[in-house]
Coordinates of C-alpha atoms and ligand atoms in Angstrom, one line a residue:
M105 CA 138.2 96.1 114.3
K106 CA 135.9 96.0 117.3
T107 CA 136.2 93.0 119.6
L108 CA 133.2 93.9 121.8
S109 CA 129.9 95.6 121.1
P110 CA 129.0 98.7 123.1
L111 CA 126.4 96.7 125.0
Q112 CA 128.9 93.9 125.8
I113 CA 131.2 96.6 127.3
E114 CA 128.4 98.1 129.4
R115 CA 127.1 94.7 130.6
L116 CA 130.6 93.6 131.8
K117 CA 130.5 96.5 134.2
Y118 CA 127.1 95.5 135.7
Q119 CA 127.4 94.4 139.4
P120 CA 124.7 91.8 140.1
K121 CA 122.6 92.2 143.2
L122 CA 122.7 89.7 146.1
P123 CA 120.1 88.9 148.8
E124 CA 121.0 90.8 152.0
C125 CA 121.9 87.7 153.9
L126 CA 124.6 86.9 151.3
Q127 CA 125.9 90.5 151.0
K128 CA 127.8 90.3 154.3
G129 CA 130.1 87.7 153.0
I130 CA 130.3 83.9 152.5
N131 CA 132.0 83.3 155.9
S132 CA 129.4 85.0 158.0
L133 CA 126.4 82.8 157.5
E134 CA 124.3 80.7 159.7
L135 CA 122.3 77.6 158.5
I136 CA 118.7 77.2 159.6
E137 CA 117.3 73.6 159.2
G138 CA 113.6 72.9 158.6
S139 CA 112.0 69.5 159.3
E140 CA 112.6 66.3 157.4
T141 CA 111.2 66.0 153.9
E142 CA 109.5 63.4 151.7
S143 CA 109.6 63.0 147.9
V144 CA 106.6 64.4 146.0
R145 CA 105.4 60.9 145.1
D146 CA 106.5 57.2 145.2
Q147 CA 108.1 57.8 148.6
E148 CA 109.0 54.2 149.4
Q149 CA 110.7 53.6 146.0
I150 CA 112.6 56.9 146.1
K151 CA 113.7 56.3 149.7
A152 CA 115.0 52.8 148.8
L153 CA 117.0 54.2 145.8
F154 CA 118.4 57.2 147.8
K155 CA 119.1 55.6 151.2
N156 CA 121.8 58.1 152.0
T157 CA 120.4 61.4 150.8
Y158 CA 116.6 60.9 151.3
G159 CA 114.6 63.0 153.7
K160 CA 117.0 65.8 154.4
P161 CA 115.6 69.2 155.6
V162 CA 115.0 72.3 153.6
V163 CA 117.6 74.9 154.7
T164 CA 117.8 78.7 154.7
F165 CA 120.7 81.1 155.4
K166 CA 120.8 84.0 157.7
N167 CA 123.6 86.3 158.7
S168 CA 125.8 85.4 161.6
I169 CA 128.1 87.7 163.5
S170 CA 130.7 85.0 164.0
L171 CA 133.0 84.3 161.2
N172 CA 133.3 80.7 160.0
A173 CA 136.8 79.7 159.0
S174 CA 136.9 78.0 155.7
D175 CA 139.2 75.1 154.7
V176 CA 140.7 75.0 151.2
K177 CA 138.2 73.5 148.8
N178 CA 138.4 72.7 145.1
V179 CA 135.1 72.7 143.3
G180 CA 134.1 71.5 139.8
V181 CA 131.2 73.0 137.8
I182 CA 129.2 71.5 134.9
L183 CA 126.7 73.3 132.6
S184 CA 124.2 70.7 131.6
G185 CA 121.4 70.5 129.0
G186 CA 120.0 73.4 126.9
Q187 CA 121.4 76.9 127.2
A188 CA 119.6 79.4 129.4
P189 CA 120.5 83.1 129.8
G190 CA 122.5 83.7 133.0
G191 CA 124.6 80.4 133.2
H192 CA 127.8 82.4 133.1
N193 CA 126.6 84.4 136.1
V194 CA 126.0 81.3 138.1
I195 CA 129.6 80.4 137.6
A196 CA 130.7 83.9 138.4
G197 CA 128.8 83.9 141.6
L198 CA 130.2 80.5 142.6
Y199 CA 133.7 81.7 141.8
D200 CA 133.4 84.9 143.7
A201 CA 132.0 83.1 146.8
L202 CA 134.7 80.4 146.6
K203 CA 137.5 82.9 146.3
Q204 CA 136.0 85.1 149.1
A205 CA 135.9 82.1 151.4
N206 CA 139.5 81.3 150.8
P207 CA 141.7 82.7 148.0
A208 CA 143.5 79.3 147.8
N209 CA 140.2 77.6 146.7
K210 CA 140.1 76.5 143.1
L211 CA 137.2 76.3 140.6
Y212 CA 137.4 73.9 137.7
G213 CA 134.9 73.9 134.8
F214 CA 134.2 70.6 133.1
L215 CA 134.0 71.0 129.4
G216 CA 131.0 70.1 127.2
G217 CA 128.5 69.1 129.9
P218 CA 128.5 66.0 132.1
S219 CA 130.8 64.2 129.7
G220 CA 133.6 66.6 130.8
I221 CA 133.7 65.1 134.3
I222 CA 133.7 61.5 133.0
D223 CA 136.5 62.2 130.4
G224 CA 138.5 64.5 132.6
K225 CA 138.2 67.5 130.3
Y226 CA 138.4 70.7 132.3
V227 CA 139.7 74.2 132.6
E228 CA 140.7 76.1 135.8
F229 CA 139.1 79.5 136.2
N230 CA 140.9 82.6 137.1
D231 CA 139.8 86.3 137.4
E232 CA 140.8 87.2 133.8
F233 CA 138.9 84.2 132.4
I234 CA 135.7 84.7 134.4
N235 CA 135.6 88.5 134.0
Q236 CA 135.1 88.2 130.2
Y237 CA 131.9 86.4 130.7
R238 CA 130.1 88.3 133.5
N239 CA 126.5 89.2 132.6
T240 CA 126.8 87.6 129.1
G241 CA 124.4 85.1 127.6
G242 CA 125.3 81.6 126.4
F243 CA 127.1 78.7 127.9
D244 CA 130.2 79.1 125.8
I245 CA 132.5 79.6 128.8
I246 CA 132.8 75.8 129.2
G247 CA 130.1 74.5 126.8
S248 CA 127.2 72.2 127.7
G249 CA 126.0 68.7 126.8
R250 CA 123.2 66.2 127.5
T251 CA 125.1 63.1 128.6
K252 CA 123.1 61.2 131.2
L253 CA 125.2 60.4 134.3
E254 CA 123.8 57.1 135.6
T255 CA 126.1 54.2 135.3
E256 CA 128.6 52.8 137.8
E257 CA 131.4 53.2 135.3
Q258 CA 130.5 56.9 134.7
F259 CA 130.4 57.5 138.5
Q260 CA 133.7 55.7 139.0
K261 CA 135.4 57.7 136.2
S262 CA 134.0 61.0 137.7
L263 CA 135.4 60.0 141.1
N264 CA 138.8 59.4 139.6
V265 CA 138.8 62.8 137.9
C266 CA 137.7 64.5 141.1
K267 CA 140.4 62.8 143.1
K268 CA 143.1 63.8 140.6
L269 CA 142.0 67.5 140.9
G270 CA 141.4 67.3 144.6
I271 CA 137.8 68.3 144.0
S272 CA 135.5 67.9 147.1
A273 CA 132.3 69.4 145.6
V274 CA 130.6 69.4 142.2
V275 CA 128.0 71.9 141.1
I276 CA 125.6 70.8 138.3
I277 CA 123.7 73.6 136.6
G278 CA 120.8 72.0 134.8
G279 CA 117.1 71.3 134.4
D280 CA 115.0 68.5 135.8
D281 CA 116.9 65.7 134.0
S282 CA 120.3 67.2 134.8
N283 CA 119.4 67.6 138.5
T284 CA 118.2 64.0 138.5
N285 CA 121.8 63.3 137.4
A286 CA 123.0 65.4 140.4
A287 CA 120.8 63.5 142.8
L288 CA 122.2 60.1 141.5
L289 CA 125.8 61.3 141.7
A290 CA 125.3 62.7 145.2
E291 CA 123.9 59.4 146.4
W292 CA 126.7 57.4 144.8
F293 CA 129.4 59.7 146.3
V294 CA 127.9 59.3 149.8
K295 CA 127.3 55.5 149.4
N296 CA 131.0 55.1 148.5
N297 CA 132.3 57.3 151.2
T298 CA 134.1 59.6 148.8
G299 CA 133.5 62.8 150.8
I300 CA 132.5 64.6 147.6
Q301 CA 129.4 66.8 147.7
V302 CA 127.0 67.6 144.8
I303 CA 124.9 70.7 144.6
G304 CA 122.4 71.5 141.7
C305 CA 121.3 74.9 140.3
P306 CA 117.8 75.2 138.7
K307 CA 118.3 76.1 135.1
T308 CA 116.0 75.9 132.1
I309 CA 114.1 78.4 130.0
D310 CA 111.2 76.0 130.1
G311 CA 110.2 77.1 133.6
D312 CA 109.2 73.5 134.5
L313 CA 111.7 73.0 137.3
K314 CA 109.7 74.7 140.1
N315 CA 107.8 73.8 143.2
E316 CA 107.0 75.4 146.6
Q317 CA 110.7 76.0 147.2
I318 CA 111.9 76.8 143.7
E319 CA 109.8 79.7 142.4
I320 CA 111.3 79.6 138.9
S321 CA 114.4 78.2 137.1
F322 CA 116.8 80.8 135.7
G323 CA 116.6 81.8 132.0
F324 CA 112.8 81.8 131.9
D325 CA 112.7 85.5 132.6
T326 CA 115.0 86.5 129.8
A327 CA 113.8 83.9 127.2
T328 CA 110.2 84.8 127.6
K329 CA 111.0 88.5 127.4
T330 CA 112.9 87.9 124.2
Y331 CA 110.0 85.9 122.7
A332 CA 107.5 88.5 123.8
E333 CA 109.6 91.2 122.0
L334 CA 109.6 89.1 118.8
I335 CA 105.8 88.3 119.1
G336 CA 105.1 92.0 119.6
N337 CA 107.1 92.9 116.5
I338 CA 105.1 90.3 114.5
Q339 CA 101.8 91.5 115.9
R340 CA 102.7 95.0 114.6
D341 CA 103.6 93.6 111.2
A342 CA 100.4 91.6 111.1
N343 CA 98.3 94.6 112.1
S344 CA 100.1 96.7 109.5
A345 CA 99.9 94.3 106.5
K346 CA 96.6 92.7 107.5
K347 CA 97.2 89.7 105.3
Y348 CA 98.8 86.9 107.3
W349 CA 98.0 84.6 110.1
H350 CA 101.2 83.9 112.0
F351 CA 101.5 80.6 113.7
I352 CA 104.3 80.8 116.3
K353 CA 105.5 77.7 118.1
I354 CA 107.4 78.5 121.3
M355 CA 110.0 76.4 122.9
G356 CA 109.5 75.0 126.4
R357 CA 109.3 71.2 126.0
S358 CA 106.2 69.5 127.5
A359 CA 105.1 72.4 129.8
S360 CA 103.4 75.5 128.3
H361 CA 104.8 78.0 130.8
V362 CA 106.9 79.8 128.2
A363 CA 104.0 80.1 125.7
L364 CA 101.6 81.2 128.4
E365 CA 104.0 83.8 129.8
A366 CA 104.8 85.2 126.3
A367 CA 101.1 85.3 125.6
L368 CA 100.4 87.3 128.8
Q369 CA 103.1 89.8 127.8
T370 CA 101.7 90.3 124.3
Q371 CA 97.9 89.3 124.2
P372 CA 97.7 87.5 120.9
N373 CA 94.5 86.2 119.3
I374 CA 94.9 82.5 120.0
T375 CA 97.0 80.8 122.6
L376 CA 96.9 77.0 122.9
I377 CA 97.9 75.5 126.3
S378 CA 98.9 71.9 126.1
E379 CA 97.8 71.1 129.7
E380 CA 94.3 72.4 128.9
V381 CA 94.2 70.3 125.7
E382 CA 95.0 67.2 127.8
E383 CA 92.6 68.1 130.6
K384 CA 89.7 68.7 128.2
K385 CA 90.7 65.7 126.1
M386 CA 90.7 67.9 123.0
S387 CA 91.4 65.8 119.9
L388 CA 93.4 67.3 117.0
E389 CA 90.1 67.8 115.2
S390 CA 88.6 69.8 118.0
I391 CA 91.7 72.0 118.2
I392 CA 91.4 72.7 114.5
N393 CA 87.7 73.5 114.9
Y394 CA 88.5 75.9 117.8
M395 CA 91.1 77.7 115.8
C396 CA 89.0 77.8 112.6
D397 CA 86.1 79.2 114.5
I398 CA 88.2 82.2 115.5
I399 CA 89.7 82.6 112.0
V400 CA 86.2 82.5 110.4
K401 CA 84.7 85.0 112.9
R402 CA 87.6 87.4 112.4
A403 CA 87.3 87.0 108.6
D404 CA 83.6 88.0 109.0
M405 CA 84.8 91.2 110.6
G406 CA 87.1 91.8 107.7
K407 CA 90.2 90.6 109.6
N408 CA 92.1 88.0 107.6
F409 CA 95.1 88.2 110.0
G410 CA 96.0 87.2 113.4
I411 CA 98.5 85.6 115.8
A412 CA 98.4 82.1 117.2
I413 CA 100.8 80.9 119.9
I414 CA 101.5 77.1 120.0
P415 CA 103.5 75.5 122.8
E416 CA 106.3 73.3 121.7
G417 CA 105.0 70.2 123.4
L418 CA 101.4 70.4 122.2
I419 CA 101.5 67.2 120.2
E420 CA 102.3 65.1 123.3
F421 CA 99.2 66.3 125.1
I422 CA 96.6 65.6 122.4
P423 CA 95.0 62.4 123.8
E424 CA 95.2 60.3 120.6
M425 CA 98.8 61.6 120.0
K426 CA 99.9 61.0 123.6
S427 CA 98.8 57.4 123.5
M428 CA 100.5 56.9 120.1
I429 CA 103.7 58.7 121.2
A430 CA 103.9 56.6 124.4
N431 CA 103.5 53.4 122.3
L432 CA 106.0 54.8 119.8
N433 CA 108.6 55.6 122.5
D434 CA 108.6 52.0 123.8
I435 CA 108.9 50.7 120.2
M436 CA 111.7 53.1 119.4
A437 CA 113.6 51.9 122.6
S438 CA 113.3 48.4 121.3
L439 CA 114.2 49.4 117.7
E440 CA 117.5 51.1 118.7
S441 CA 119.4 47.9 118.0
D442 CA 117.1 46.3 115.5
P443 CA 119.1 45.9 112.2
D444 CA 116.0 46.0 110.0
F445 CA 115.1 49.4 111.4
V446 CA 118.6 50.8 111.7
N447 CA 119.5 49.7 108.2
A448 CA 116.2 50.5 106.5
T449 CA 117.0 52.3 103.3
T450 CA 114.0 54.5 102.9
I451 CA 111.9 56.4 105.5
R452 CA 108.8 54.6 104.2
D453 CA 110.4 51.3 105.2
K454 CA 110.9 52.8 108.7
F455 CA 107.2 53.9 108.7
D456 CA 106.1 50.3 107.8
I457 CA 108.2 48.7 110.6
V458 CA 106.8 51.2 113.1
E459 CA 103.2 50.9 111.9
N460 CA 103.4 47.1 112.1
R461 CA 104.4 47.2 115.7
L462 CA 102.1 50.0 116.9
D463 CA 98.7 48.9 118.5
E464 CA 95.9 49.1 116.0
A465 CA 94.4 52.4 117.2
N466 CA 97.8 54.1 117.5
A467 CA 98.8 52.8 114.0
K468 CA 95.7 54.5 112.6
V469 CA 96.6 57.8 114.3
Y470 CA 100.3 57.6 113.1
N471 CA 99.2 56.8 109.6
S472 CA 96.8 59.8 109.4
L473 CA 99.6 62.3 109.9
P474 CA 101.4 64.1 107.1
I475 CA 104.7 62.4 106.1
L476 CA 106.7 65.3 107.4
I477 CA 105.4 64.8 110.9
K478 CA 105.6 61.0 110.7
G479 CA 109.3 61.3 110.0
Q480 CA 109.9 63.9 112.7
L481 CA 108.3 61.6 115.3
L482 CA 110.9 58.9 114.5
A483 CA 113.9 61.3 115.2
D484 CA 116.3 60.0 117.9
R485 CA 115.0 60.4 121.5
D486 CA 117.2 62.6 123.7
P487 CA 119.6 60.8 126.1
H488 CA 116.8 60.9 128.7
G489 CA 114.3 59.1 126.4
N490 CA 112.2 62.2 125.6
V491 CA 110.8 62.9 122.2
Q492 CA 112.6 65.9 120.8
V493 CA 109.5 68.1 120.5
S494 CA 111.6 71.0 119.2
K495 CA 112.0 68.9 116.0
I496 CA 108.3 68.3 115.4
E497 CA 106.8 71.1 113.3
T498 CA 103.4 71.2 115.0
E499 CA 102.8 74.8 113.7
K500 CA 103.0 73.4 110.1
L501 CA 100.7 70.5 110.9
L502 CA 98.1 72.9 112.3
I503 CA 98.4 75.2 109.2
E504 CA 97.9 72.3 106.8
M505 CA 94.9 70.9 108.7
I506 CA 93.3 74.4 109.1
E507 CA 93.7 75.0 105.3
T508 CA 91.8 71.8 104.6
R509 CA 89.1 72.6 107.1
L510 CA 88.6 76.1 105.8
A511 CA 88.3 74.8 102.3
E512 CA 85.5 72.6 103.5
L513 CA 83.8 75.5 105.2
R514 CA 84.2 77.6 102.1
S515 CA 82.5 74.9 100.0
Q516 CA 79.6 74.9 102.5
G517 CA 79.3 78.7 102.2
D518 CA 80.5 79.1 105.9
Y519 CA 83.7 80.9 105.2
I520 CA 84.3 83.9 103.0
G521 CA 87.8 85.0 104.1
K522 CA 91.3 84.6 102.8
F523 CA 93.8 82.5 104.8
S524 CA 97.4 82.9 104.2
A525 CA 99.7 81.6 107.0
Q526 CA 103.3 82.1 108.1
S527 CA 105.0 79.7 110.5
H528 CA 107.6 80.6 113.0
F529 CA 109.5 78.7 115.7
F530 CA 111.0 80.8 118.6
G531 CA 113.5 78.9 120.8
Y532 CA 117.1 79.5 120.0
E533 CA 116.4 83.2 119.6
G534 CA 116.0 83.5 123.4
R535 CA 118.2 80.8 125.0
C536 CA 121.5 82.8 124.8
A537 CA 120.3 86.4 125.1
F538 CA 122.1 88.7 127.4
P539 CA 120.5 87.9 130.8
S540 CA 117.9 90.4 131.9
N541 CA 118.8 92.3 135.2
F542 CA 116.5 89.8 137.0
D543 CA 118.4 86.7 135.5
A544 CA 121.8 88.4 136.0
D545 CA 121.0 88.9 139.7
Y546 CA 119.2 85.6 140.2
C547 CA 121.9 83.6 138.6
Y548 CA 124.7 85.3 140.4
S549 CA 122.9 84.7 143.7
L550 CA 122.2 81.0 142.9
G551 CA 125.9 80.4 142.2
Y552 CA 127.1 82.3 145.3
N553 CA 124.5 80.5 147.4
A554 CA 125.6 77.1 145.9
F555 CA 129.0 77.7 147.5
A556 CA 127.4 78.6 150.8
L557 CA 125.7 75.1 150.7
I558 CA 129.0 73.5 149.9
N559 CA 130.7 75.4 152.8
F560 CA 128.1 73.9 155.2
G561 CA 129.0 70.4 154.0
L562 CA 125.6 69.7 152.3
T563 CA 125.1 67.3 149.4
G564 CA 122.2 66.3 147.2
Y565 CA 120.7 69.9 147.5
L566 CA 119.4 72.3 144.9
S567 CA 120.5 75.9 145.4
S568 CA 117.3 77.9 146.1
V569 CA 116.7 81.7 146.1
R570 CA 113.1 82.7 146.8
N571 CA 110.8 85.7 147.3
L572 CA 111.8 86.7 143.8
T573 CA 109.1 89.4 143.1
A574 CA 110.7 91.5 145.9
P575 CA 113.8 93.6 145.4
A576 CA 116.9 91.3 145.3
S577 CA 118.0 92.5 148.8
E578 CA 114.9 90.8 150.2
W579 CA 115.4 87.4 148.5
V580 CA 115.7 84.4 150.7
A581 CA 118.6 82.0 150.1
G582 CA 118.9 78.4 151.0
G583 CA 118.7 74.8 149.7
V584 CA 116.1 72.1 148.9
P585 CA 116.9 68.4 149.0
L586 CA 116.8 67.0 145.4
T587 CA 115.0 63.8 146.5
M588 CA 112.1 66.0 147.7
M589 CA 111.2 66.8 144.1
M590 CA 111.4 63.2 142.8
N591 CA 109.0 60.6 141.6
M592 CA 109.1 57.5 139.4
E593 CA 108.5 57.8 135.6
K594 CA 108.9 55.7 132.6
R595 CA 112.1 56.5 130.6
H596 CA 113.5 54.4 127.7
G597 CA 110.8 51.8 128.5
E598 CA 111.8 51.5 132.2
M599 CA 110.6 53.1 135.5
K600 CA 113.3 55.5 136.8
P601 CA 113.6 58.0 139.6
V602 CA 113.3 61.6 138.1
I603 CA 112.6 65.1 139.2
Q604 CA 109.0 65.8 138.6
K605 CA 108.3 68.3 135.9
A606 CA 106.0 71.2 136.9
L607 CA 103.2 71.7 134.3
V608 CA 100.9 74.7 134.0
K609 CA 98.2 74.5 136.7
L610 CA 94.8 75.1 135.1
D611 CA 93.4 76.3 138.5
G612 CA 96.4 78.6 139.0
P613 CA 96.3 82.4 138.6
V614 CA 98.5 82.5 135.5
F615 CA 96.3 80.3 133.3
K616 CA 93.2 82.0 134.8
Q617 CA 94.5 85.3 133.5
L618 CA 94.6 84.0 130.0
E619 CA 91.2 82.2 130.3
E620 CA 89.5 85.4 131.5
N621 CA 90.8 87.4 128.6
R622 CA 91.2 85.2 125.6
E623 CA 87.8 85.7 124.1
D624 CA 88.3 89.4 124.0
W625 CA 91.9 89.1 122.7
A626 CA 90.6 86.7 119.9
M627 CA 88.3 89.2 118.3
N628 CA 89.5 92.6 119.4
D629 CA 93.2 93.3 118.8
R630 CA 94.6 94.0 122.2
Y631 CA 98.2 93.4 121.2
L632 CA 100.9 94.6 123.6
F633 CA 104.4 95.5 122.2
P634 CA 106.9 94.8 125.0
G635 CA 109.9 95.8 122.9
A636 CA 113.5 94.8 123.7
I637 CA 114.7 94.0 127.2
Q638 CA 115.9 97.1 129.0
Y639 CA 119.1 96.8 131.0
F640 CA 119.5 100.5 132.0
G641 CA 117.0 103.1 133.3
P642 CA 114.2 103.1 135.8
S643 CA 114.1 99.9 137.9
C644 CA 110.3 99.6 137.4
V645 CA 111.2 98.9 133.7
C646 CA 114.5 97.1 134.0
D647 CA 114.1 94.8 137.0
I648 CA 110.5 93.8 136.6
T649 CA 110.1 90.1 136.4
T650 CA 107.5 87.9 134.6
C651 CA 103.7 88.0 134.8
T652 CA 103.9 84.3 135.9
L653 CA 105.9 85.2 139.1
Q654 CA 103.9 88.3 139.8
L655 CA 100.5 86.5 139.5
E656 CA 101.6 83.5 141.5
R657 CA 102.9 85.9 144.2
A658 CA 99.7 87.9 144.3
K659 CA 97.7 84.6 144.7
S660 CA 99.9 83.3 147.5
L661 CA 99.5 86.6 149.4
I662 CA 95.7 86.3 149.0
N663 CA 95.8 82.7 150.3
A664 CA 98.2 83.6 153.2
Ligands
LIG857 P1 116.6 72.0 129.0 O1 115.5 71.2 129.7 O2 117.8 71.2 128.9 O3 116.9 73.3 129.7 O4 116.1 72.3 127.6 C1 115.6 73.5 127.1 C2 115.2 73.4 125.6 O5 115.5 74.7 125.1 C3 113.8 72.9 125.4 O6 112.9 74.0 125.5 C4 113.9 72.4 124.0 O7 112.9 71.4 123.7 C5 115.2 71.7 124.0 O8 116.0 72.5 124.9 C6 115.9 71.7 122.7 O9 117.2 71.1 122.8 P2 118.2 70.9 121.7 O10 118.6 72.3 121.2 O11 119.3 70.2 122.4 O12 117.5 70.1 120.6

């Protein structure tokens, strides 16, 4: 019986690339500090909440000829939130740097996400353990979880566990919400003179943890390549059978970065972008009309098939839905402990309770939705208070409404085609893929760099590796203060400090690329078939990163 696939065996041998400044070793680095920083918004409130960690400078590393001696350090690492390809390499990079700094250093992995540090569930890594996971997808090395770290009791318990293990630094690998946890924990550790540092690493396939210093979160590259492969395969099928419209919802939470990137890699007939829907205040009806217009025109050309890409978070951006969901979120927060709601025996009873509490206009919108969607909107919020958009079948909602609209058009003599739809949801297919060479290198560098930040005594920083469209040797390593990315937002009905999510910029080069081409792609089939991720072969095929990064880089060079 085989225990490893041929690709597993080959990927274990891959040596990830590091930026040149990190290649000379962890103990020969110099830290360059920039000027003081401010949070992106709500400066006074953020400063008051993060008295000890606010305003620190952005830092970068460069080589130093003098060797820095390194004291013994024990570090704990946590994988937090949804899986993203490359998480294992962050841990491998962190481990290699830590052992290189001083072989007596120890790395502990907290099990099952942030709850591991609270409950004291951990493993200690060694070479044999780490080596099995190099360049593999998934988070199964220690597991992940979505526990929110925010209460005094949780912080105190985490401190006790760190003290027991002699841990002087914690690395949290996560997205915007998890790095908000990292910022809160860093502040608490300083406030209480614990001497424990906290460093974050930017993870999430959603690509929404980015700003001027963080070009992209890890996992976006591999996940979008995986979805693009699948979309390309479906496009081939649609173009062969010529009988189905495929509605493909793509993971990515609120932001449409993943859907947009996958669309640029494949050139489908329709791509909805949530941020555009919001900006243009497109109602559900106008979205349906926009899609039907393309379906009807293609049918007139004899093409009763096509591909429509739908971002996961679309429903939250349709103005009437957004207002209803915001109202619903507040109501759901208050209903969590309401016995009538909790003990309601049928879903219809729950609908009634909710409808009676919604404002009149929002109740009307809620009531107009199919039962399936009404029920999905009542699913539990995640621990951060977000609607779990992955559980709302927007693709099915659109199909149902399009069928109704096309029937009306047919009865008016305005539609002569056949509409048969297939729905898909791509998310889990990409979150644990073998990391692309880009993600394997980027993640290893982020982990290695996280230890460099620890070695310089920093806390409340996010590991940052930039200049990502250049070869890895030219990447720039450093750190960004977490408070710099924060603002105040409503969560569970209360205003909280959180890392700001980066949405698709409608005046940015990535959206523009879609905008300039989508009319052509709608009618003429310009499908691209990216195929599977390549791990071996010419570097122009294997190491190439996303259209998003390349277009953003090209724009920044023009502006420079
Ligand atoms: P993170 O922000 O935690 O990285 O989430 C990524 C993600 O894949 C989202 O795209 C998706 O909405 C969510 O996780 C689904 O999470 P779950 O599988 O826990 O329901």
